[in-house]
Coordinates of C-alpha atoms and ligand atoms in Angstrom, one line a residue:
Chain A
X1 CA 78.2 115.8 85.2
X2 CA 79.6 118.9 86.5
X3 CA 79.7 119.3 91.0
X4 CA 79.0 122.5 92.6
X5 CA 81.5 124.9 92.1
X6 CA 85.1 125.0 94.7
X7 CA 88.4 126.2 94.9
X8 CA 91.5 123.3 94.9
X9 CA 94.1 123.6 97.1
X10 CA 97.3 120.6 96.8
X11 CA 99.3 121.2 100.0
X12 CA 103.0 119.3 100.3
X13 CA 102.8 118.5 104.5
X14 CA 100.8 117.4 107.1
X15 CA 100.9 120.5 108.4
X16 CA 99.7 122.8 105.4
X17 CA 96.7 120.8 105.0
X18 CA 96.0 121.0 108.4
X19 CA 96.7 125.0 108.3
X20 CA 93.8 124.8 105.2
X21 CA 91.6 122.4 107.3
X22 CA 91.8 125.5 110.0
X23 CA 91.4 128.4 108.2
X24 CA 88.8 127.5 105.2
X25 CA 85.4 127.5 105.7
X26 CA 83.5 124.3 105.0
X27 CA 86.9 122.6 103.6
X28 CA 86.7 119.1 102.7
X29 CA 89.6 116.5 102.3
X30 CA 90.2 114.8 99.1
X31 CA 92.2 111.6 99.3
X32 CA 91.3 108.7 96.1
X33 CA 87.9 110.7 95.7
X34 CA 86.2 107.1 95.0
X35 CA 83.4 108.3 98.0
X36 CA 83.6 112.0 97.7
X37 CA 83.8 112.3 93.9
X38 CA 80.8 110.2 92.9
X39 CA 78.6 112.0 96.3
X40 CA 80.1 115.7 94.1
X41 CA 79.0 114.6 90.9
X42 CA 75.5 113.9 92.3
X43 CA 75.5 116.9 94.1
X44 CA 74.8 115.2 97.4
X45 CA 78.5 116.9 98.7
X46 CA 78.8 120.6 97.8
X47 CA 82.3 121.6 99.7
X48 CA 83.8 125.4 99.2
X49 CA 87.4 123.8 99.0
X50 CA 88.9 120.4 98.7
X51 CA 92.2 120.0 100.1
X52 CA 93.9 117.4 98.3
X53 CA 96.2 114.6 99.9
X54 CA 98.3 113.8 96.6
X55 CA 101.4 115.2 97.3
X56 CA 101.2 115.5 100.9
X57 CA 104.5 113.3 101.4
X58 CA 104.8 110.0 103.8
X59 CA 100.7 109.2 104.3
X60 CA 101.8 106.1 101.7
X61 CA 103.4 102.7 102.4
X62 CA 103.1 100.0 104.3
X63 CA 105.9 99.0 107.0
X64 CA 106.0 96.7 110.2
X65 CA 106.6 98.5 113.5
X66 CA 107.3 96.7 117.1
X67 CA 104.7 93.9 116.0
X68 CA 101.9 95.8 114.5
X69 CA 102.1 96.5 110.6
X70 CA 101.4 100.1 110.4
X71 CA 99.3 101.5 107.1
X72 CA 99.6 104.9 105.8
X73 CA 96.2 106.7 105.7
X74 CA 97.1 107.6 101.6
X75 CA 98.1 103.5 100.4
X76 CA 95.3 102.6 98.3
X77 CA 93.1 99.9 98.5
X78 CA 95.3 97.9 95.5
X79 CA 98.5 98.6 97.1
X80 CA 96.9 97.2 100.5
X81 CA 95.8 94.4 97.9
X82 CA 99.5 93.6 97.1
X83 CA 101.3 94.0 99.7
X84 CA 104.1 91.5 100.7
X85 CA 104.1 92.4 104.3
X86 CA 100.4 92.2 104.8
X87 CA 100.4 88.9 102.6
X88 CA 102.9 87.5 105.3
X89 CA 101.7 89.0 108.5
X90 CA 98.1 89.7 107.8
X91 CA 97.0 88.5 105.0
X92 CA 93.0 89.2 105.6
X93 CA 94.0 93.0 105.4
X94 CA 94.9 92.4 101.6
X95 CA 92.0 90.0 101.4
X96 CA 90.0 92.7 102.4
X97 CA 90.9 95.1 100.1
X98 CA 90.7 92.5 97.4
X99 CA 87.8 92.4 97.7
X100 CA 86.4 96.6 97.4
X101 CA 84.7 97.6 94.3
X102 CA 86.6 96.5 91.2
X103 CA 90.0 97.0 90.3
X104 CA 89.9 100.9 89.0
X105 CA 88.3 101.8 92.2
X106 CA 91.0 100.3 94.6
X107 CA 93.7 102.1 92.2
X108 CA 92.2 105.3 93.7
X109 CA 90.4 104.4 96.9
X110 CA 92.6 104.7 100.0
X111 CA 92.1 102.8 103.3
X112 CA 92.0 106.1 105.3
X113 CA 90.1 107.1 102.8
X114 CA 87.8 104.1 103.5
X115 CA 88.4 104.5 107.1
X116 CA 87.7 108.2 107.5
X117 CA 84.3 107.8 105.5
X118 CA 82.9 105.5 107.4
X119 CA 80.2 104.6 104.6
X120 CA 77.9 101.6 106.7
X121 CA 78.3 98.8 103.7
X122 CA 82.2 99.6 103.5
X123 CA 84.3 96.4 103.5
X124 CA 87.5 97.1 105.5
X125 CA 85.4 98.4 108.9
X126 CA 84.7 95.2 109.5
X127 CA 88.3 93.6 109.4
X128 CA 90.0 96.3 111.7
X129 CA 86.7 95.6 114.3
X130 CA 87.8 91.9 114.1
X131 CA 91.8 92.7 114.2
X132 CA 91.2 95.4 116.9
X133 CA 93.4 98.0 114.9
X134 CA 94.3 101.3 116.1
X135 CA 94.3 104.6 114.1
X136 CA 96.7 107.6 114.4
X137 CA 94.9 111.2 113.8
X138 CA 97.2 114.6 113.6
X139 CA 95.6 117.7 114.8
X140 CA 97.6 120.1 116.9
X141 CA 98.0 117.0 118.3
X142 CA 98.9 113.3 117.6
X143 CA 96.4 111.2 118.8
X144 CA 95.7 107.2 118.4
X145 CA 92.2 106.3 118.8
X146 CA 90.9 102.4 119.3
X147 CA 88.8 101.0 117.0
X148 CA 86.0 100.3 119.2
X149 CA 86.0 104.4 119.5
X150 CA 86.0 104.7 116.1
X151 CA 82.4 104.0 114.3
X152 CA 79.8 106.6 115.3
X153 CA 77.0 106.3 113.2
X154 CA 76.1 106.5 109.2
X155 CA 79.7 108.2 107.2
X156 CA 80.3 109.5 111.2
X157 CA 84.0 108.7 113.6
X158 CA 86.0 109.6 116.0
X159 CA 87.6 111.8 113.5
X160 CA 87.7 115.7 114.5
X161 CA 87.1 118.0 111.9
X162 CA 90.6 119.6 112.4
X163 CA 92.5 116.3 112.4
X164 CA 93.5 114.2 109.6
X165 CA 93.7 110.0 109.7
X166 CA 97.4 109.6 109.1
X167 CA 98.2 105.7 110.0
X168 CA 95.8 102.8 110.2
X169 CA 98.0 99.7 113.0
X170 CA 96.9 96.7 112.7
X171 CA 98.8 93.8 114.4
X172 CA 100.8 91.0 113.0
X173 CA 98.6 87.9 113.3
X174 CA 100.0 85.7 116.5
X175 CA 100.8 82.3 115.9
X176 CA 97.8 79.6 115.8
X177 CA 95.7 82.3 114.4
X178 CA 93.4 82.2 111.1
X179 CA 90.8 84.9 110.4
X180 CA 88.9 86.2 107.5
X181 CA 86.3 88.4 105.6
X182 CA 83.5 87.1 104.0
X183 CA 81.0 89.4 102.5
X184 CA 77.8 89.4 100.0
X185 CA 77.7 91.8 97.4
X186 CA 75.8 94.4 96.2
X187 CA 75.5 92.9 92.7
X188 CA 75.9 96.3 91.2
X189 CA 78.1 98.3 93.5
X190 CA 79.7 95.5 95.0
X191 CA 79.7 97.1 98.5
X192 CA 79.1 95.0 101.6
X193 CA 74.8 94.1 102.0
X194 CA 76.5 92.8 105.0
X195 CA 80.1 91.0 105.4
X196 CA 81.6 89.8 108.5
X197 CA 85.3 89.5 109.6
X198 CA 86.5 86.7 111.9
X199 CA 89.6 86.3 113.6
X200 CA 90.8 83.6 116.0
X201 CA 93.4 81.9 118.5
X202 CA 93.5 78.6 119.0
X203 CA 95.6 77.0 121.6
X204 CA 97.3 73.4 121.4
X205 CA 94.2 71.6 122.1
X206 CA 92.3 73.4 119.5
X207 CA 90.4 75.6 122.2
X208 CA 89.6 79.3 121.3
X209 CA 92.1 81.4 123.5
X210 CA 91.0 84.7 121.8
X211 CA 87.9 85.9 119.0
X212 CA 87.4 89.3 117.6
X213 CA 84.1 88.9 114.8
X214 CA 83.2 92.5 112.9
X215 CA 80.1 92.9 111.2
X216 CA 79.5 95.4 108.4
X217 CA 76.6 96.7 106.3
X218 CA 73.6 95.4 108.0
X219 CA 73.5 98.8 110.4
X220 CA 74.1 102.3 110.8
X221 CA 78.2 101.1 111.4
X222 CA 80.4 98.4 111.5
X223 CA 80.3 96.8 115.1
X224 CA 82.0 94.4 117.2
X225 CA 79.6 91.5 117.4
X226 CA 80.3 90.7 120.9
X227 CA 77.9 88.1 121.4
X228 CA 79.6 85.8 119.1
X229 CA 83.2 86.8 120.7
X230 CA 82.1 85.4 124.0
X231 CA 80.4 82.5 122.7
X232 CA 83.7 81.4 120.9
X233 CA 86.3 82.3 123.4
X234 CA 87.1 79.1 126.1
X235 CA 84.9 76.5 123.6
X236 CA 86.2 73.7 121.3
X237 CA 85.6 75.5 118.1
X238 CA 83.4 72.4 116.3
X239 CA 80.6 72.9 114.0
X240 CA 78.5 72.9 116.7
X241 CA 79.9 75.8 119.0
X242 CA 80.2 78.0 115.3
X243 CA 76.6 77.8 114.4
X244 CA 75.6 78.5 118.2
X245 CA 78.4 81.4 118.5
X246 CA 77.5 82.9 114.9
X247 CA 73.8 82.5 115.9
X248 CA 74.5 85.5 117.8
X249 CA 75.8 87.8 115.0
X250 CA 73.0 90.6 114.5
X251 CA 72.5 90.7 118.9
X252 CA 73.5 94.1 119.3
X253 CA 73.4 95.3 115.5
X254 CA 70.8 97.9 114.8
X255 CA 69.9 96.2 111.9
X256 CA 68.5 98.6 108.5
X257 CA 65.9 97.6 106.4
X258 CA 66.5 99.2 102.5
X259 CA 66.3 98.7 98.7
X260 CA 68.9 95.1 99.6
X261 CA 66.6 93.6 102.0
X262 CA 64.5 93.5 105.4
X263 CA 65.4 93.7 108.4
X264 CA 65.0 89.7 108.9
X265 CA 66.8 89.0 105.8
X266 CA 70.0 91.1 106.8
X267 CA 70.1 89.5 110.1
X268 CA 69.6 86.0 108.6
X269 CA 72.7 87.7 106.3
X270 CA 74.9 88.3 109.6
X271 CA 74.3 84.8 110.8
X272 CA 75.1 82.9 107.8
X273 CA 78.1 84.9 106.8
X274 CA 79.4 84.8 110.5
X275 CA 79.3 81.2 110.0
X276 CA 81.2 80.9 107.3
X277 CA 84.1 83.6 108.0
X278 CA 84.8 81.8 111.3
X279 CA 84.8 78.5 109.8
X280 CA 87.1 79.5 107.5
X281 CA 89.2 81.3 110.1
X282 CA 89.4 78.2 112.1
X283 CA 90.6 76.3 109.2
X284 CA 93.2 78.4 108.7
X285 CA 93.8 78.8 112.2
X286 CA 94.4 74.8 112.4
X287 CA 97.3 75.1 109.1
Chain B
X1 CA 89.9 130.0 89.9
X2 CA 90.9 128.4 87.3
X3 CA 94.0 126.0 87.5
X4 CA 96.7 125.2 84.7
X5 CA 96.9 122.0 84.5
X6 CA 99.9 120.0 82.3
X7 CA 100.4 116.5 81.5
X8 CA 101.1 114.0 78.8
X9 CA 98.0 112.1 77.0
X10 CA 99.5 109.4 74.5
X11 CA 103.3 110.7 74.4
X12 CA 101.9 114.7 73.6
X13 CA 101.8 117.1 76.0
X14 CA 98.9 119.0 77.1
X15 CA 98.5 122.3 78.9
X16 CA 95.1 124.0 79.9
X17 CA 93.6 126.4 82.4
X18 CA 90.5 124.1 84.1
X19 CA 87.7 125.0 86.3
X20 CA 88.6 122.4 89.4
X21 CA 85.4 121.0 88.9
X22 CA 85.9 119.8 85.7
X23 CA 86.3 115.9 85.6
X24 CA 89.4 114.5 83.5
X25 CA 87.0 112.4 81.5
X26 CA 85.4 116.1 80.0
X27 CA 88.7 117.3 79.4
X28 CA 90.4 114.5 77.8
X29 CA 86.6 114.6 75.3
X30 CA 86.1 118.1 75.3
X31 CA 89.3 120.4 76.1
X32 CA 91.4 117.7 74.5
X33 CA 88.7 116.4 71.5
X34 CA 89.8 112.9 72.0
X35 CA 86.6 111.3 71.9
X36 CA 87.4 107.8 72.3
X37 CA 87.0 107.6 76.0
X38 CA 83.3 107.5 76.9
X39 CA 80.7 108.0 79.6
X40 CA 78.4 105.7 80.1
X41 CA 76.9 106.4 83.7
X42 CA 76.6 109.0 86.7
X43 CA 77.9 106.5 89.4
X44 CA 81.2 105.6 88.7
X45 CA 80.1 102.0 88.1
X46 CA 80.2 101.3 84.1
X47 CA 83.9 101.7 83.3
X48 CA 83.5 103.1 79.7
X49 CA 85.5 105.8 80.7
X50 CA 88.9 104.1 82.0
X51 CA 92.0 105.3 81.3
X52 CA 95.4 104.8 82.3
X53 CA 96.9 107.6 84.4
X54 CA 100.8 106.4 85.4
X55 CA 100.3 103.4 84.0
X56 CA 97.3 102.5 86.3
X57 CA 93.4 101.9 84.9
X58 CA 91.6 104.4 86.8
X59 CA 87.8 106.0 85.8
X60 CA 88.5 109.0 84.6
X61 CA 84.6 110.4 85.6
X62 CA 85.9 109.9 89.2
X63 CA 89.0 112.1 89.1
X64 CA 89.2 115.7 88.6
X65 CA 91.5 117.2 86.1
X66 CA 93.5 119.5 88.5
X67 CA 94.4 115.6 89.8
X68 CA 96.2 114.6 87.0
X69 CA 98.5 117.7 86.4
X70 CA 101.7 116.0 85.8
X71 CA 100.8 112.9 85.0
X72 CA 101.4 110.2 82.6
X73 CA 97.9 109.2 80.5
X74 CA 97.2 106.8 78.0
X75 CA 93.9 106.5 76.4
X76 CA 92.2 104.3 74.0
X77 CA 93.9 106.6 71.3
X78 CA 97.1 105.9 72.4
X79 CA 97.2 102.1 71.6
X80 CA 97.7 101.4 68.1
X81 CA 101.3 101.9 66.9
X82 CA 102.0 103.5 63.6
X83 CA 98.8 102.1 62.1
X84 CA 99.1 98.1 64.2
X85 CA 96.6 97.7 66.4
X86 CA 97.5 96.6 69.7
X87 CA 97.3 92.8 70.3
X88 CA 94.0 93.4 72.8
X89 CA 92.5 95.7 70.5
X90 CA 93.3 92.7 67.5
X91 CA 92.0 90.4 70.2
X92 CA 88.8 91.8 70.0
X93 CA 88.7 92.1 66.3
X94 CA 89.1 88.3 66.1
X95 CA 87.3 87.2 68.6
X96 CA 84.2 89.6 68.1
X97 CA 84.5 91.0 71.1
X98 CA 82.6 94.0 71.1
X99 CA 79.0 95.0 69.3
X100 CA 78.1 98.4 69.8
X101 CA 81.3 99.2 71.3
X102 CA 80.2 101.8 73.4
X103 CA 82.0 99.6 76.6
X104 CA 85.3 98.9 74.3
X105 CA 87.4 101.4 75.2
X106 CA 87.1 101.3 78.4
X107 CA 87.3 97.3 78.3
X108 CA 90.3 97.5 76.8
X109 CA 92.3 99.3 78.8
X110 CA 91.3 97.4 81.6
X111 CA 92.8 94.3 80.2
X112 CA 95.6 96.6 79.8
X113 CA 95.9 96.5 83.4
X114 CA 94.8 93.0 83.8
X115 CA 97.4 91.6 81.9
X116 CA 100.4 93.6 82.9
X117 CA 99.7 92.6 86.3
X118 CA 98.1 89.0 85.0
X119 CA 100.0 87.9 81.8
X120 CA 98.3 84.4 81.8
X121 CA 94.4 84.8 83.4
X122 CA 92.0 82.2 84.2
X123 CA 88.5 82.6 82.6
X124 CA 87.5 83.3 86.4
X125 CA 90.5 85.7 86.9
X126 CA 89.2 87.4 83.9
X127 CA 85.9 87.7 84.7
X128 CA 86.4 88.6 88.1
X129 CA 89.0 91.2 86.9
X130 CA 86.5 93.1 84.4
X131 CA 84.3 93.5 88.1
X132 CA 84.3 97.5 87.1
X133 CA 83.3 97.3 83.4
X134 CA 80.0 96.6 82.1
X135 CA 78.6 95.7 78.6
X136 CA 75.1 95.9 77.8
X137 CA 75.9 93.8 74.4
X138 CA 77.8 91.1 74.5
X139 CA 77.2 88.9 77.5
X140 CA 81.0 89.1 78.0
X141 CA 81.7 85.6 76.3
X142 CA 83.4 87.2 73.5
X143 CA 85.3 89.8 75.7
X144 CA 86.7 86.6 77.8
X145 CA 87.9 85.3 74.6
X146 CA 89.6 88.6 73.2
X147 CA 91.2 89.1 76.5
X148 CA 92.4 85.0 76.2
X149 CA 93.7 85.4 72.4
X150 CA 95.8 89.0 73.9
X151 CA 97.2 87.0 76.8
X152 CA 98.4 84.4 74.0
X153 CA 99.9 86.6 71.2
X154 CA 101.5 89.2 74.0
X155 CA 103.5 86.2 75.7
X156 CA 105.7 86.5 72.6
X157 CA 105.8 89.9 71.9
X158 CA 107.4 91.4 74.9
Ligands
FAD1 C1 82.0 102.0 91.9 C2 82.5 102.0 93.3 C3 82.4 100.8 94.0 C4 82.9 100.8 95.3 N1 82.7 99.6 96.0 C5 83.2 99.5 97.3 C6 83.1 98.3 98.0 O1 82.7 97.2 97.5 N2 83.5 98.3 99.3 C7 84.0 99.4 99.9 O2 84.4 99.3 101.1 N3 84.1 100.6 99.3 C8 83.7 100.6 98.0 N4 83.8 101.8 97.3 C9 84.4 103.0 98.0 C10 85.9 103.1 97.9 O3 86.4 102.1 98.7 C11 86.4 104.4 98.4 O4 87.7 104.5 97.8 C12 86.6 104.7 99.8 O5 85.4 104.5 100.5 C13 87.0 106.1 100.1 O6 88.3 106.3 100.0 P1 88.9 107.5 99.1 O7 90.4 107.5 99.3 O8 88.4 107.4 97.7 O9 88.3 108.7 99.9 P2 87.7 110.1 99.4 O10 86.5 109.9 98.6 O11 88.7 111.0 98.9 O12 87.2 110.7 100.9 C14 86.1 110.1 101.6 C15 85.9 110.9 102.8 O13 86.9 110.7 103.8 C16 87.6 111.9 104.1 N5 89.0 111.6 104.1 C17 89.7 110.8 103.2 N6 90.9 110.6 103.6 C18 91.1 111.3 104.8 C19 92.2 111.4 105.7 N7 93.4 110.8 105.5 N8 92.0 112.2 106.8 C20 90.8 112.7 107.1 N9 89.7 112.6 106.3 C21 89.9 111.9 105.1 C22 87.2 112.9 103.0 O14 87.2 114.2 103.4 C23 85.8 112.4 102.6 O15 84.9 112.9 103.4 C24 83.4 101.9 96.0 C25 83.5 103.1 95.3 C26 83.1 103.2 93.9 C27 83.2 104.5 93.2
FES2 S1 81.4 106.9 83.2 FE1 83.0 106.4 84.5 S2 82.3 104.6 85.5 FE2 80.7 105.1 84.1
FES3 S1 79.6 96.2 73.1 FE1 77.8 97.4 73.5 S2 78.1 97.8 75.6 FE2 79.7 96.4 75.3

């Protein structure tokens, strides 16, 4: 399989690559390649240059930072898998990423990578929706953009085509918290046909203080599923007030029919794995 | 243009001028000649074609050459010291775990991977772990079992 033609360039800053991403025409970034590489090879992507992250130095690591846990955009999707401080403080983020592709892809993937993509059926878009994570873009100037900015449409953000992603934030889960990611496979490509993220507060008497629920692969985007969020938030959080609050989970997603399923079937999808990521986010919200 | 590219495949250095379209996986078989690796899709799903590049299984369809210059690579070549096969390649000797064996190298080095990071798997850890390799032969019962006897006669060796 040989991609169109392109010229490589391997900058060593921030600032080179952004220099390249100014001054070539129809320039594309390469970070772990595991979206951009297999779209080449088809020859559905034909970029003149690829500017590769490689040995552009700090966009890796993973470091806490005035209580959020701050991601570089270049830490792959393994890396983000075993990570000791997310294991601690955030543990669904590693979850997450545990659970992309199979273990040769997240050894190149990258979550900015992930992020910057924005593929609809991508796992992680629906965890940072839940967490309400914040991402740090360099073009002339540094700018943090809000999640909720962040999902456009199909493989479209918030990112400008001079800036690079540099830092994903997510914060440090608050105490009487649980949340998780629950998705179900494509049996071959093991993206999302729809997963959903849950995350929750629960006060003394068990009553939801705070919800955040992200839904990915049954639309154009990940999206906040806001219906569910406010059906949660004040209530007792028993089996009852789950099923009613995840009964709410496609509201609000413009749900795609293709090859995976129909339109009903992918919003049945949303409900039944909203379900069962907040349920499993309460449990853990209750240890 | 055309890129030199350097880097070490099974302890011997290697130094080329590549295309930067050319994938690692067609210069490791054809600039290289070490035909052991193999390709067995167009989507970056089947695995035949992982590799380790610093010490990490990667598919080597899904990286471009100019990407590894200066790195570290160990393919299926690379295993078998002096003549000894290495315990997961005997593992699927006794255990049968391969029939056509188009999937084996690439199998293989996963495991690799599996079991530096997992000396002792589960059956489930196994299975899950071997998410990104596919065999069209074997139903994977015999690969389990390979993987299993490895895990066993490695605990000793290192
Ligand atoms: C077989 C297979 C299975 C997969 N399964 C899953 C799955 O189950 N779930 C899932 O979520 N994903 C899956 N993926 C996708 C994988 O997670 C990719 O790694 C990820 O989507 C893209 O990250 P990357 O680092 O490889 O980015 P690349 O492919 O290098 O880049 C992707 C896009 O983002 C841009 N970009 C990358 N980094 C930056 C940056 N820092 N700043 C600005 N722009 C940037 C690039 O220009 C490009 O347009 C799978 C991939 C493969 C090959
Ligand atoms: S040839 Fe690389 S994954 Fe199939
Ligand atoms: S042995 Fe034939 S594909 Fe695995």
């Amino acid at each position: 399989m040989y991609p169109a033609a392109f010229e490589y360039h391997a900058p060593a800053s921030v600032a080179d690559a952004l220099k390249l991403l100014g001054k070539l025409d129809d320039a594309k970034i390469l970070a772990g390649g595991h979206s951009l590489i297999p779209m080449m090879k088809l020859r559905l992507a034909q970029p003149k240059h690829l500017i590769d992250l490689r040995k552009v130095a700090g966009l890796t690591g993973i470091k806490e930072d005035k209580g959020m846990i701050a991601i570089g955009a270049m830490t792959t999707h393994w890396e983000v898998e075993s990570s000791k401080v997310l294991k601690s403080k955030c543990p669904v983020v590693s979850e997450t990423a545990a659970m992309i592709g199979d273990p040769a892809v997240r050894n190149k993937g990258t979550i900015g990578g992930s992020l910057a993509h924005g593929d609809p059926a991508a796992d992680m878009p629906a965890t940072v929706i839940a967490l309400g994570a914040e991402f740090v873009c360099q073009g002339k100037k540094k700018r943090t953009v809000k999640v909720d900015d962040w999902f456009k449409g199909i493989m479209e953000t918030a990112l400008g085509e001079d800036e690079l992603l540099v830092e994903i934030r997510v914060p440090a889960l608050a105490k009487g918290t649980g949340a998780a990611y629950l998705k179900f496979p494509h049996p071959a490509s093991r993206f999302a046909v729809v997963g959903v993220a849950a995350v929750v507060t629960l006060d003394k008497e068990g009553k939801c203080t705070k919800a955040g629920v992200g839904v990915t692969g049954a639309g154009t985007h990940a999206v906040r599923a806001k219906g569910v969020e406010a059906a949660l938030s004040g209530k007792k959080l028993d089996a009852a007030a789950i099923e009613a609050a995840a009964a709410k989970a496609a509201d609000g997603v413009d749900v795609q029919a293709d090859l995976q399923g129909s339109e009903e079937y992918k919003a049945h999808l949303c409900r039944v794995f909203a379900k069962r990521a907040i349920e499993a986010a309460v449990k853990r919200a209750h240890a | 243009m055309k890129h030199s590219v350097k880097m070490t495949i099974n302890g011997q250095t290697q130094s080329h001028e590549v295309e930067p379209r050319l994938l690692l996986v067609h210069y490791i078989r054809e600039t290289v000649g070490l035909t052991g690796t193999h390709v067995g899709c167009d989507t970056s799903q089947c695995g035949a074609c992982t590799i380790l590049i610093n010490g990490q299984a990667v598919k080597s369809c899904t990286v471009f050459a100019v990407q590894a210059d200066g790195a570290k690579i160990t393919t299926i070549e690379g295993l078998a010291k002096n003549g000894d096969l290495h315990p997961i390649q005997q593992g699927f000797w006794e255990k049968h775990g391969l029939q056509c064996g188009f999937c084996t190298p690439g199998m293989i080095l996963a495991a690799y991977q599996m079991l530096e990071r997992y000396p002792k798997p589960s059956e489930e850890q196994i299975r899950h772990q071997l998410d990104g390799n596919l065999c069209r032969c074997t139903g994977y019962h015999n690969i389990v079992k390979a993987i299993q006897w490895a895990s066993e006669h490695m605990a000793g060796a290192k």
